[in-house]
XYZ file of C-alpha atoms in Angstrom:
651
model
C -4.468 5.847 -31.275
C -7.406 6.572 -33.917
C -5.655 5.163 -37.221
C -4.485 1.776 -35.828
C -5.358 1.095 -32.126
C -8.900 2.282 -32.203
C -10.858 -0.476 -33.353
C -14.318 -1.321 -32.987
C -15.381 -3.720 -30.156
C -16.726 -7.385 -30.399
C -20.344 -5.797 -32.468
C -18.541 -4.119 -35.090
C -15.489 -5.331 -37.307
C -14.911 -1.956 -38.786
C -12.815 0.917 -37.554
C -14.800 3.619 -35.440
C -14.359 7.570 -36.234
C -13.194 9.635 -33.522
C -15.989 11.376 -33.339
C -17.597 8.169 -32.355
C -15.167 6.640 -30.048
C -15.021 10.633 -28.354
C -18.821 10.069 -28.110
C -18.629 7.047 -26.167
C -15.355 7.981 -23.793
C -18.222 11.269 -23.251
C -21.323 8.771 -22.474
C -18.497 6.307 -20.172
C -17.903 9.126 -17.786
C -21.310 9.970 -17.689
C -22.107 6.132 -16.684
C -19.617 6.343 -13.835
C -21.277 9.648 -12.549
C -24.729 7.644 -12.874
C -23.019 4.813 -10.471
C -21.843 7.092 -8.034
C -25.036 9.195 -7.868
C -26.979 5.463 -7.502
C -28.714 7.121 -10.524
C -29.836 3.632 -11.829
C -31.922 4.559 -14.070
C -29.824 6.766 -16.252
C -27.376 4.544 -15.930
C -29.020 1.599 -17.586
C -29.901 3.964 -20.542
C -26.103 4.805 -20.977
C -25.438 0.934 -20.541
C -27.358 0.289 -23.275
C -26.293 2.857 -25.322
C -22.216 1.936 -24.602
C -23.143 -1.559 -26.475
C -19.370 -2.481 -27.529
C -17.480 0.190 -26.081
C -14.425 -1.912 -24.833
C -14.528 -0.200 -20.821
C -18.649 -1.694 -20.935
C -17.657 -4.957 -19.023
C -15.889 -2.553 -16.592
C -19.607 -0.770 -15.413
C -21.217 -3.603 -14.830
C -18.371 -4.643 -12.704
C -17.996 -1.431 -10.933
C -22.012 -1.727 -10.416
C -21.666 -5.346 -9.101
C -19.169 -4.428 -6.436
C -21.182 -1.551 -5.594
C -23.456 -4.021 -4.696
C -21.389 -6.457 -2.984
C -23.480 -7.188 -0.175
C -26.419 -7.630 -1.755
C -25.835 -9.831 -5.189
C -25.444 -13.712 -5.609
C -23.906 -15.979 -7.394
C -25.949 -15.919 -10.227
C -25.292 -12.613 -10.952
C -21.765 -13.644 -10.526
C -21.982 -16.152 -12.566
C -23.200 -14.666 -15.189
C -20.453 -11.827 -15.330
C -18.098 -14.445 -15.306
C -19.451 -16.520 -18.599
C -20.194 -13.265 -20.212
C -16.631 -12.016 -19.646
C -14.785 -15.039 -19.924
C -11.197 -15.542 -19.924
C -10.871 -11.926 -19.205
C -8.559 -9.863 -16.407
C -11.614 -8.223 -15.434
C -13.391 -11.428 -14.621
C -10.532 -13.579 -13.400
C -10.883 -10.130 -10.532
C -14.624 -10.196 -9.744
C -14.087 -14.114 -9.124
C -11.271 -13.482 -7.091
C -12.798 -11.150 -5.161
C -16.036 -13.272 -4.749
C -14.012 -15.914 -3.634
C -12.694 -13.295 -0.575
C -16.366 -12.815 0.021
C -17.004 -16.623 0.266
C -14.057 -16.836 2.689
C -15.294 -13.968 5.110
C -18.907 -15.753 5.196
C -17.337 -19.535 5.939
C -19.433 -20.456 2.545
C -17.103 -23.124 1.941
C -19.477 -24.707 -0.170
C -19.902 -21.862 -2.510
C -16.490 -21.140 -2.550
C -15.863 -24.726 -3.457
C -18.590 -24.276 -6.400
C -16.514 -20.769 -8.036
C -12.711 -21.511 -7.163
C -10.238 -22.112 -9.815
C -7.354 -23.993 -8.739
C -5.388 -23.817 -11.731
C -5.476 -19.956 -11.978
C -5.483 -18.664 -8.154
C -2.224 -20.072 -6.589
C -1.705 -16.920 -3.730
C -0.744 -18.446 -0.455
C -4.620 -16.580 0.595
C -5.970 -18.545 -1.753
C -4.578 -21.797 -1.157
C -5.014 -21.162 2.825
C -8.644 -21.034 1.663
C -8.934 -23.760 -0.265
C -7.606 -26.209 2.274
C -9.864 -24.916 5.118
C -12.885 -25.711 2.559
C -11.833 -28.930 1.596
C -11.431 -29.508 5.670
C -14.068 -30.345 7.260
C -15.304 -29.118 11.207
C -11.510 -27.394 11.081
C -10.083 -30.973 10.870
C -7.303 -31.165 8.574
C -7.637 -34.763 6.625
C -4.340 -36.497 6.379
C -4.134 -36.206 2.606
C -3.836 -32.375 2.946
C -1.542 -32.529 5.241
C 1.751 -32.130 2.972
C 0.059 -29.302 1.575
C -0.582 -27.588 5.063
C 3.262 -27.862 5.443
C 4.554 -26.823 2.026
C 2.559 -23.527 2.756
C 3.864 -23.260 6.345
C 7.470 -23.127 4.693
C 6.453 -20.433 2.359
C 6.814 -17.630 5.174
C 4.902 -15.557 3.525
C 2.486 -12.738 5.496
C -0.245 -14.780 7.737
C -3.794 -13.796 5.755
C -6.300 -14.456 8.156
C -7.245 -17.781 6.769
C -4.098 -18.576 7.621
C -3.792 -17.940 10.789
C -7.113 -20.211 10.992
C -5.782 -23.088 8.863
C -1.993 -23.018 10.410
C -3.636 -22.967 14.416
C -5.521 -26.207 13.460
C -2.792 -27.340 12.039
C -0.610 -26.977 15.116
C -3.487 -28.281 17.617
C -3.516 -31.308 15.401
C 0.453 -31.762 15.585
C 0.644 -31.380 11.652
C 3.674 -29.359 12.079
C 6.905 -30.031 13.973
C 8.548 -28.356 16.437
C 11.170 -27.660 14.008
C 9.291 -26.041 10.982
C 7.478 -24.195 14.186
C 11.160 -22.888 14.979
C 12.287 -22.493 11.158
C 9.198 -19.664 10.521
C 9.311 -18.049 13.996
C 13.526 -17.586 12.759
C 12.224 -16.243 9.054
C 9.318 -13.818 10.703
C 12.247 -12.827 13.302
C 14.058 -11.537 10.671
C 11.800 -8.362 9.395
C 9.238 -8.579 12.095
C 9.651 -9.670 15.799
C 6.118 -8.761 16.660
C 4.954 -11.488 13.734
C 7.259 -14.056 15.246
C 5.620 -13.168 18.286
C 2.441 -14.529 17.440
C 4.087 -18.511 17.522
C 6.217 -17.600 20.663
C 3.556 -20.051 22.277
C 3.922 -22.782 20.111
C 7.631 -22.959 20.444
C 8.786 -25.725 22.882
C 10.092 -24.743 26.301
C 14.016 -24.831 25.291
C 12.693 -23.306 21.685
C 11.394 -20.227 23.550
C 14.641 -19.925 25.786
C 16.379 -19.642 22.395
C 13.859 -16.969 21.244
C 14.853 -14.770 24.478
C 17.924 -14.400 23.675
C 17.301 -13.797 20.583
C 15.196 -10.679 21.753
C 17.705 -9.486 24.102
C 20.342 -9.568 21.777
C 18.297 -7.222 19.211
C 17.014 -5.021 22.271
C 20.646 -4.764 23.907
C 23.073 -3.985 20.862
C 25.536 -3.624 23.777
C 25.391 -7.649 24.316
C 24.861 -8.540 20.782
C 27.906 -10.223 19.907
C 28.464 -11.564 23.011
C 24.461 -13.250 22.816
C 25.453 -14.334 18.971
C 29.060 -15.472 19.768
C 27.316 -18.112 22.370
C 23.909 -18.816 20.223
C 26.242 -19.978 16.976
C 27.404 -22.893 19.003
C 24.102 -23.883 19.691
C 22.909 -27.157 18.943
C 20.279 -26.061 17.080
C 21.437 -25.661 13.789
C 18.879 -22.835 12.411
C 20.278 -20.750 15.370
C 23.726 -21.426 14.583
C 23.329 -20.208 11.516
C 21.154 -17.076 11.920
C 23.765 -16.168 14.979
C 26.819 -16.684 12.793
C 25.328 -14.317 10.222
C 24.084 -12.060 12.878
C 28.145 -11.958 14.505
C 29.568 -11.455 10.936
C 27.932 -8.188 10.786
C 29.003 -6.883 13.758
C 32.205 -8.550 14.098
C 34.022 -10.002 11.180
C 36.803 -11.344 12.799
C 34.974 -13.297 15.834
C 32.538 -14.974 13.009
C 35.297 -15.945 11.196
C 37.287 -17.351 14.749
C 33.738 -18.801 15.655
C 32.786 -20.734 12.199
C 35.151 -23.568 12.302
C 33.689 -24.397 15.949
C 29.894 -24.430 14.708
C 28.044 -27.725 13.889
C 26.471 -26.710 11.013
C 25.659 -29.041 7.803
C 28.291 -28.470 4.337
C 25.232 -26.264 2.961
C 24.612 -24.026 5.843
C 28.732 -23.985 6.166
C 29.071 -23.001 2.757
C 26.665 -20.233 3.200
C 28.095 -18.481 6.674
C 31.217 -18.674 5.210
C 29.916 -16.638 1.792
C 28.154 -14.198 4.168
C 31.236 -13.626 6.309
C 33.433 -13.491 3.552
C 31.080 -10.979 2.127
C 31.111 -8.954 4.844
C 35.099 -9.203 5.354
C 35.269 -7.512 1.335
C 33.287 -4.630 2.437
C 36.357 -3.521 4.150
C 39.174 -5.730 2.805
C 38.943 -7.852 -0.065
C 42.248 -9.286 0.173
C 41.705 -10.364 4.028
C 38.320 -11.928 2.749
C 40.189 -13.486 -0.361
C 43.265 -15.163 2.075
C 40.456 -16.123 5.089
C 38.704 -18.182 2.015
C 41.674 -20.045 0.933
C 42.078 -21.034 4.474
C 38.825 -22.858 5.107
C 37.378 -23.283 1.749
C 39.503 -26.683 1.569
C 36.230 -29.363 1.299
C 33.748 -26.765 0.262
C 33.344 -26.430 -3.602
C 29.622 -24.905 -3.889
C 29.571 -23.134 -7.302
C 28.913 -19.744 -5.459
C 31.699 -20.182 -2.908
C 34.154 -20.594 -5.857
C 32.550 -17.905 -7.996
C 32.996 -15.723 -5.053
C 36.546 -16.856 -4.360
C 37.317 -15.866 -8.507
C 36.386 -12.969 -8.299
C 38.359 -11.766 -4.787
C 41.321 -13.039 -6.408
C 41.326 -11.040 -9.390
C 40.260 -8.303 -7.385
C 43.530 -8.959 -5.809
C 45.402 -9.295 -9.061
C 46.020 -12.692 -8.331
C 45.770 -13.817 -12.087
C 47.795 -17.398 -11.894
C 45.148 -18.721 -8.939
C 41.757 -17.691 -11.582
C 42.326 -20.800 -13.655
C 42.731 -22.908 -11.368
C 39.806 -21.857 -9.553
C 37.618 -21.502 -12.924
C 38.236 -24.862 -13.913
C 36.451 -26.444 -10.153
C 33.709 -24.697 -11.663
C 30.954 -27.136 -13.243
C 31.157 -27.483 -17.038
C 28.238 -25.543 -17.611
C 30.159 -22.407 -15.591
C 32.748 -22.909 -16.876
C 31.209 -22.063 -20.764
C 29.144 -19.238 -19.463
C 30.456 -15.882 -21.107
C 31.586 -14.446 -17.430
C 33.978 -16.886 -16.911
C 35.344 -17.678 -20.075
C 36.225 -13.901 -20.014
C 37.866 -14.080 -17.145
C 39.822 -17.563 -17.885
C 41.011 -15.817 -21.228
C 42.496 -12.626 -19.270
C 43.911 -14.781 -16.536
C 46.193 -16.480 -19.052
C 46.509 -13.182 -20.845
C 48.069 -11.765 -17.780
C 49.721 -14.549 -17.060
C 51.333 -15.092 -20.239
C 51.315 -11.443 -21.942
C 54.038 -12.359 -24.287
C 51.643 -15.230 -26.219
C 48.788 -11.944 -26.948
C 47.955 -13.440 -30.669
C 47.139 -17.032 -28.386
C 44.833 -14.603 -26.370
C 43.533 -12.464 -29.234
C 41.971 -15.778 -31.036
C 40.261 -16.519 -27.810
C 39.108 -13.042 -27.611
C 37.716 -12.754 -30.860
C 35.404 -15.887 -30.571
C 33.976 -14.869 -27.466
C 33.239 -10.779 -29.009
C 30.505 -12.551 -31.388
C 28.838 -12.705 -28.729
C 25.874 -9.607 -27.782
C 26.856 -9.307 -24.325
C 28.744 -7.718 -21.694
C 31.229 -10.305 -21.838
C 31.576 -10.226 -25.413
C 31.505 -6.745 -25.605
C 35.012 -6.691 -23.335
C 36.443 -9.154 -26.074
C 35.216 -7.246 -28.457
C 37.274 -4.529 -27.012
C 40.273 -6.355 -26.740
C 40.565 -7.967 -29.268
C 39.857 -4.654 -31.092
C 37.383 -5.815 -33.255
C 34.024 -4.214 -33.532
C 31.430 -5.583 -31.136
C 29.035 -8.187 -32.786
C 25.175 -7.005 -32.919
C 23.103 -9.514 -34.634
C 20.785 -7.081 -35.444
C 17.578 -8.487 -37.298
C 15.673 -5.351 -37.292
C 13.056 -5.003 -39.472
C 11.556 -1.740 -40.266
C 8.895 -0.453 -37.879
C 5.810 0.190 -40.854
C 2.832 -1.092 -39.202
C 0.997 -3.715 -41.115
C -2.878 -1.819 -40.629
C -4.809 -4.845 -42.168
C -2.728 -7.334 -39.819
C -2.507 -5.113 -36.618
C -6.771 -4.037 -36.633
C -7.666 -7.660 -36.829
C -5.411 -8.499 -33.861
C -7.290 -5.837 -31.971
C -10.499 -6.709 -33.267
C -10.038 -10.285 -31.534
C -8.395 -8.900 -28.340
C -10.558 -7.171 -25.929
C -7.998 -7.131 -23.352
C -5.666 -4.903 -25.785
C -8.637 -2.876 -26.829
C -9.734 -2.116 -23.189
C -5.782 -1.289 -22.640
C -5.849 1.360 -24.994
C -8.923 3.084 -23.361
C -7.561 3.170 -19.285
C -4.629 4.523 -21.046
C -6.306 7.291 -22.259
C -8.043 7.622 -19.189
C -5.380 7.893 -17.173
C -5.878 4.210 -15.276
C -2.145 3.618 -16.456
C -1.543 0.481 -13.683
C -4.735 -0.870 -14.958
C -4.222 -0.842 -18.467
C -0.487 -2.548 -17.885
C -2.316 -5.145 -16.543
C -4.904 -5.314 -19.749
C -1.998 -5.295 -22.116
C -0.324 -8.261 -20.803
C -3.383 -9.866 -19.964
C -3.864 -9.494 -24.130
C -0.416 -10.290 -25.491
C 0.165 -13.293 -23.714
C -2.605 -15.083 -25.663
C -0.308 -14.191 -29.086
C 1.947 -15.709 -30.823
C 5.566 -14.099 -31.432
C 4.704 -12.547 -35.062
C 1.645 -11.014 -33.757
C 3.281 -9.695 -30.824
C 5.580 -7.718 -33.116
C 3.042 -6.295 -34.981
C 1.299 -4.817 -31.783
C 4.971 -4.308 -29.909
C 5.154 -1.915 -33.892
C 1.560 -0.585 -33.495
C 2.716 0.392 -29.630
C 5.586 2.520 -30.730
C 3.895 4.140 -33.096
C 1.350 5.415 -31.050
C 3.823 6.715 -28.545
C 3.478 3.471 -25.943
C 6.960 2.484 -25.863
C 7.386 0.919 -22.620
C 4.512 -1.360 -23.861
C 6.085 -2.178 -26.869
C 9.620 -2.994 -24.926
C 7.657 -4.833 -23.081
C 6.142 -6.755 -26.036
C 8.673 -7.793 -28.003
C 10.703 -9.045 -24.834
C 7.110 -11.282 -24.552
C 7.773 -12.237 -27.825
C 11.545 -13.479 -27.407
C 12.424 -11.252 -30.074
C 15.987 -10.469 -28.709
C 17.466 -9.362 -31.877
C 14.792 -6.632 -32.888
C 16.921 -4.076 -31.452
C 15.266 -1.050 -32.930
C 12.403 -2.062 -30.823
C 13.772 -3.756 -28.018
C 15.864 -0.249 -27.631
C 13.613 2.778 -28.877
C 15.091 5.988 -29.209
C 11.855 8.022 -27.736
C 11.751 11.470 -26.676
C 14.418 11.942 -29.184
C 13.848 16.143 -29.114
C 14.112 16.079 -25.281
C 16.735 13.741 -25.090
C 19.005 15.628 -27.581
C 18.466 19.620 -25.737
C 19.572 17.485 -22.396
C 22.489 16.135 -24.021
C 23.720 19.478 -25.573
C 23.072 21.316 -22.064
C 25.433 18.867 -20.460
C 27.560 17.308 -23.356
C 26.221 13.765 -22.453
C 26.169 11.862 -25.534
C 22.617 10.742 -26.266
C 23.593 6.998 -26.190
C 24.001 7.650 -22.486
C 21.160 9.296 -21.271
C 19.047 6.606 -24.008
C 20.821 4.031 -21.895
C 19.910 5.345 -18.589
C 16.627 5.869 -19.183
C 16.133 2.125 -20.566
C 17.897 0.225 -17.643
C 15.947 2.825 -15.149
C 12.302 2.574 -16.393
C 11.939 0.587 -20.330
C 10.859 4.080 -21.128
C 7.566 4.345 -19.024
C 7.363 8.030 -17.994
C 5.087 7.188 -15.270
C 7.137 4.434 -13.716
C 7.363 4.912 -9.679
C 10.086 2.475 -7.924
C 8.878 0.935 -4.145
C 11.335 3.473 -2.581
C 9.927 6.201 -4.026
C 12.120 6.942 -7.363
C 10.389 8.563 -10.018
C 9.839 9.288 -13.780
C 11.945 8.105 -16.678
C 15.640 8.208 -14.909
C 13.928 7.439 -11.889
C 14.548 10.773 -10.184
C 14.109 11.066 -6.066
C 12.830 14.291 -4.299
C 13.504 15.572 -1.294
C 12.366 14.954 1.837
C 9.425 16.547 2.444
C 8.784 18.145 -1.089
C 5.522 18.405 -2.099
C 3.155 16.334 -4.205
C 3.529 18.593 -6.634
C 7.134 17.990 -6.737
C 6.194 14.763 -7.680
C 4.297 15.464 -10.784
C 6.412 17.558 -12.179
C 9.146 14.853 -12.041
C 6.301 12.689 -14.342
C 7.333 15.468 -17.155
C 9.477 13.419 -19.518
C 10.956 16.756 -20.610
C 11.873 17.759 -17.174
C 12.386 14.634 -15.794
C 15.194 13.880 -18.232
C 16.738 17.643 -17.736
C 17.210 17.144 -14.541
C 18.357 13.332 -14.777
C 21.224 14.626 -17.099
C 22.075 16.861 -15.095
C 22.325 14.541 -11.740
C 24.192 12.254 -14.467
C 27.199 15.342 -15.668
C 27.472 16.244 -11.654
C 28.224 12.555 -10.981
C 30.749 12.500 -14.137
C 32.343 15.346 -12.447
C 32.800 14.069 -9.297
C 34.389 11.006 -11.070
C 36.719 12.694 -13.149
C 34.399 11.891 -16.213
C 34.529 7.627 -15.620
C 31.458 6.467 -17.105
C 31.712 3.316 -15.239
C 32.108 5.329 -11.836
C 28.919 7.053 -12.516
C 26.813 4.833 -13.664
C 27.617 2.412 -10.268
C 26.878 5.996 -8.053
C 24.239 6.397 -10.483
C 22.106 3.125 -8.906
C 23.758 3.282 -5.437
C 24.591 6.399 -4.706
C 28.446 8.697 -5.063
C 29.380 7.768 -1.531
C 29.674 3.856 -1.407
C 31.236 3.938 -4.853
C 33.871 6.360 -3.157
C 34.637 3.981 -0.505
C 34.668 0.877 -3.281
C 37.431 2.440 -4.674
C 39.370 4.029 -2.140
C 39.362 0.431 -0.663
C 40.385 -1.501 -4.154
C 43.246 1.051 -5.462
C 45.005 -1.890 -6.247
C 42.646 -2.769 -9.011
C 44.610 -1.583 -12.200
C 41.930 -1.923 -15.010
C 38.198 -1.101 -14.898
C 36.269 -4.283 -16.173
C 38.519 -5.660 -12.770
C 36.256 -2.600 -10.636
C 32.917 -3.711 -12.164
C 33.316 -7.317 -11.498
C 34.413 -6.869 -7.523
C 31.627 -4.896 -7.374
C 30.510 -6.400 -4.368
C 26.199 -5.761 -4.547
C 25.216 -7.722 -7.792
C 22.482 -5.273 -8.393
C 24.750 -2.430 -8.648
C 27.373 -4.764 -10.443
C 24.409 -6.143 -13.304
C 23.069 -2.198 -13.212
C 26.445 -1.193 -14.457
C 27.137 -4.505 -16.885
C 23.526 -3.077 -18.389
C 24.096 0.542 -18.794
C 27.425 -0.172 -20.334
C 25.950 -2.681 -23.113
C 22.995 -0.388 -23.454
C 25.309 2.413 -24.387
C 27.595 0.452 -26.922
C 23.543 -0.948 -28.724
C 22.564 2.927 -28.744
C 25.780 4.384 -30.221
C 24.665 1.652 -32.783
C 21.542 2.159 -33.258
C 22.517 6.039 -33.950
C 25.341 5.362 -36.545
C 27.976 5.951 -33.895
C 31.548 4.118 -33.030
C 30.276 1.533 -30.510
C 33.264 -0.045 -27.895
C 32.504 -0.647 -24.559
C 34.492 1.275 -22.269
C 35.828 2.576 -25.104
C 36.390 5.997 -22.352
C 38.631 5.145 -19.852
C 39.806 1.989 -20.235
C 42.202 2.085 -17.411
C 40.931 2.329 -13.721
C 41.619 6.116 -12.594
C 43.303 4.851 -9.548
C 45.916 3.608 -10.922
C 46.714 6.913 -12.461
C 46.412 9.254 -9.976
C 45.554 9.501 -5.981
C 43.060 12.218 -6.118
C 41.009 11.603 -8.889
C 37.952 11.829 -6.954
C 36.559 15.389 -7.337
C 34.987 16.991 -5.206
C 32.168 19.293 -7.459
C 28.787 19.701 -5.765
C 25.686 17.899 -6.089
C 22.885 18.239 -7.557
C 19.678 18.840 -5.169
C 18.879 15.455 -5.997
C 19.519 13.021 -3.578
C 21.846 9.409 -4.335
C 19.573 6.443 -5.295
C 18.833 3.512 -2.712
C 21.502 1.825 -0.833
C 22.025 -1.556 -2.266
C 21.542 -4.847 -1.027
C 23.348 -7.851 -0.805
């Protein structure tokens, strides 16, 4: 970071030495040791000495919310103008705000809020009750006090305050009362709980059953068979989708019977549908043509398209394409799909097809990639890549005016990597698209490459590919690809769809590491860090990636798709769609459209790397037919790896 990224703070306009800047990383520590020790003298005398250090701002902040308790808002205040427009600033006022809150200082809080920057549902609960005076609500904040109600977000404690006055004062009805106790139902029955009480008598009855029916899976679809022909139409409709996942076939008997409005129709019907293609997309496909008569919501049809050519039923696709709207219609999915409809339709008119093809491969996207392919053209790049020299004089005066990029650079050599994400967005969103190259450049060639991805997608830069798509950890990339023949372009691929190269990257369900590796159950902590190894953590993601190729007889496609959700359910998908013939067919009745857009990515991502490294680039270029078709048993049955699948997906 010395040459380009470490730059002297807002005293200085020249670059530091590293002696210098190792000098005052020395004397930082030694501050935060002062502050812990409530060493306050020594502390001021580093303080003084860190004049311009880029983490300075951080110690007095650290030192104010030791102090919590016992500052005011001048001190606040004067943070706040000395820091201004600054992440670190925007959080002490946040967090006085809090304070204000848990006092009832409405007054103060009044005097430091922000209303164009803090928009949390906390902070807009907040700023109603102090604009409400004695805990009435005034009738002009009333729509407000509703619009948040319908948010369903979790119930802050000023919340809870601001929503019970609301419902003493009648601000809400009884059926926005009913609509959140239904969302909080859904994930958390001891939430919904809380507005049991508010619910009207014949509201509550509703709830019971409700209860019983989740505490006696016995009587479930019995309970949800009766509640979908309830009058109330949010019950209908959470009962309907309730019964289609326990019974297919009674939601489907039941639907026709319900009350429910064309929107909440449309949407049982998708759900029930949905559930019906888990098991048999050509029962789901025929049960859609039977009711779907008046309905013609976009997703309904989209849904209905792509059952039928999961069914191979090519002459009904252009039919169905063209009830799509216009703009649909023109999207690169569906004019895909509308070209190999007629294709199949009409295979003895292929130069017709090829034309159509061939305008829709210039294209740099799935989609186009598949015309590309069939057409048997080369895929179109539009690569505007410019070489990655970093322009010094440019790049140091960028960082000279932008603290928040300066301070980034220092958490990340500290370590505070969540921190210093924050910092380095915080700092490129005030540039404009040529100066975010130049740091997105400076980033990746310092080694920060998920911050430069990151960058130059800030920047709209989509046809930078040598940026947009780095080729880091090159050396251990290239020892996991000879240990397990995986061409590079693969594991490159992986490793950009799982994490934008951010070794440290940790998913919400616990995946880890580049290729966003999972442990074991009960593994240790250590475990854990060694998966943060970018050399080990893309061994051993190879090598999860080769036993999955094994398993499925060396598809790609396959692999990927158990890759993001895990061998088993792919098994299943295709065991239950063996009358699929080709694979684009597979990946678009994909039924999970994370797992469907994971394996869209990878495959694009591949065909861009093979560029970017001088190689023949066609998307599914290997195996081109679905196995099924083929052969019976193509599923293998080679071990796994001791790593276990990724998350299930969800719909």
């Amino acid at each position: 970071m010395i040459i380009i990224l470490s730059l002297s703070p807002e005293a200085s306009a020249q670059v530091i030495s590293n002696t210098q800047r190792v000098q005052q990383r020395l004397l930082y520590i030694e501050a935060i040791q002062a502050t812990e020790n409530n060493d306050t003298i020594n502390f001021q005398r580093l303080y003084q000495q860190l004049a311009g250090y880029p983490l300075r701002p951080y110690l007095e902040y650290h030192q104010l919310l030791k102090n919590f308790g016992t500052i005011d808002d001048a001190d606040v205040g004067l943070f706040l103008r000395a820091n201004t427009g600054s992440l670190i600033a925007e959080r002490l006022q946040y967090l006085w705000l809090r304070h204000k809150v848990q006092l009832q200082d409405w007054p103060g809080f009044i005097k430091h809020d922000d209303e164009t920057r803090f928009q949390s549902t906390d902070m807009q609960c907040a700023r109603l009750l102090a604009h409400s005076g004695n805990n009435v609500i005034a009738p002009n904040l009333h729509n407000s006090v509703r619009q948040l109600w319908a948010q369903n977000g979790t119930l802050h404690e000023q919340c809870l305050i601001l929503f019970s006055n609301a419902l003493q004062q009648a601000i809400i009805a009884d059926d926005d009362i009913w609509a959140r106790y239904l969302s909080l139902f859904k994930s958390n029955t001891d939430n919904a709980n809380t507005l049991y009480f508010y619910l009207n008598p014949k509201d509550q009855h509703l709830a019971n059953q409700l209860l019983k029916a989740r505490s006696s899976p016995e009587q479930a679809s019995t309970i949800y068979s009766g509640l979908s022909l309830n009058e109330n139409l949010l019950v209908s409709a959470y009962a309907i989708k309730k019964l289609a996942e326990l019974s297919p076939p009674q939601a489907m008997l039941l639907l026709p019977e319900t009350k429910l409005t064309k929107q909440a129709y449309e949407k049982s019907a998708y759900y029930i549908a949905w559930q019906i293609t888990l098991e048999s997309p050509g029962d789901a496909y025929q049960w859609l043509k039977t009711i779907d008569t008046e309905f013609q919501h976009p997703a309904l049809t989209e849904f209905k398209i792509t059952l039928a050519l999961t069914n191979n039923h090519w002459q009904e696709i252009s039919s169905l394409i063209e009830q799509l709207p216009h703009t649909l219609q023109m999207s690169p999915r569906w004019q895909y799909w509308s070209i190999r409809a007629q294709e199949k339709s009409s295979p003895s008119e292929s130069a017709r097809w090829q034309k159509h093809y061939q305008a829709l491969a210039q294209q740099r996207n799935y989609y186009g990639f598949l015309a590309a392919a069939r057409s048997k053209t080369p895929p179109q790049f539009n690569d505007q890549s410019q070489p990655l020299t970093p322009q010094i004089t440019h790049t140091n005066g960028i960082f000279q005016q932008n603290a928040s990029l300066r301070r980034a650079i220092e958490l990340y050599h500290f370590g505070a990597t969540k921190l210093a994400r924050r910092e380095w967005q915080h700092g490129i969103a005030s540039l404009n698209p040529s100066q975010q190259r130049m740091v997105a450049v400076a980033a990746h060639h310092n080694q920060l490459h998920h911050q430069s991805v990151q960058t130059i997608i800030q920047a709209q830069l989509w046809d930078h590919l040598n940026l947009r798509f780095p080729t880091a950890y090159r050396y251990f990339v290239k020892v996991a690809s000879e240990s397990t023949q995986i061409h590079p372009s693969w594991l490159f691929a992986i490793i950009r769809q799982e994490s934008q190269f951010d070794p440290g990257h940790r998913s919400s369900v616990g995946e880890i590491g580049l290729m966003q590796l999972q442990i074991k159950h009960g593994q240790s902590h250590e475990r854990s860090k060694t998966l943060l190894d970018p050399r080990i953590n893309i061994q051993l993601g190879a090598r999860y990636f080769k036993q999955l190729l094994d398993r499925f007889n060396n598809n790609y496609s396959l692999a990927c798709a158990a890759y993001e959700a895990g061998p088993d359910i792919i098994e299943s998908w295709v065991e239950k769609n063996r009358q699929i013939t080709d694979l684009d067919q597979w990946i678009e009745s994909i039924p999970y459209q994370q797992v469907r857009h994971y394996v869209q990515n990878t495959l694009v991502f591949n065909a861009i790397y093979r560029y970017l490294l001088g190689q023949p680039s066609m998307i599914l270029a290997d195996h081109q037919r679905f196995p099924a078709s083929e052969s019976s048993d193509f599923l293998t049955s080679s071990p796994y790896l001791s790593l276990p699948g990724k998350r299930r997906p969800q719909e």
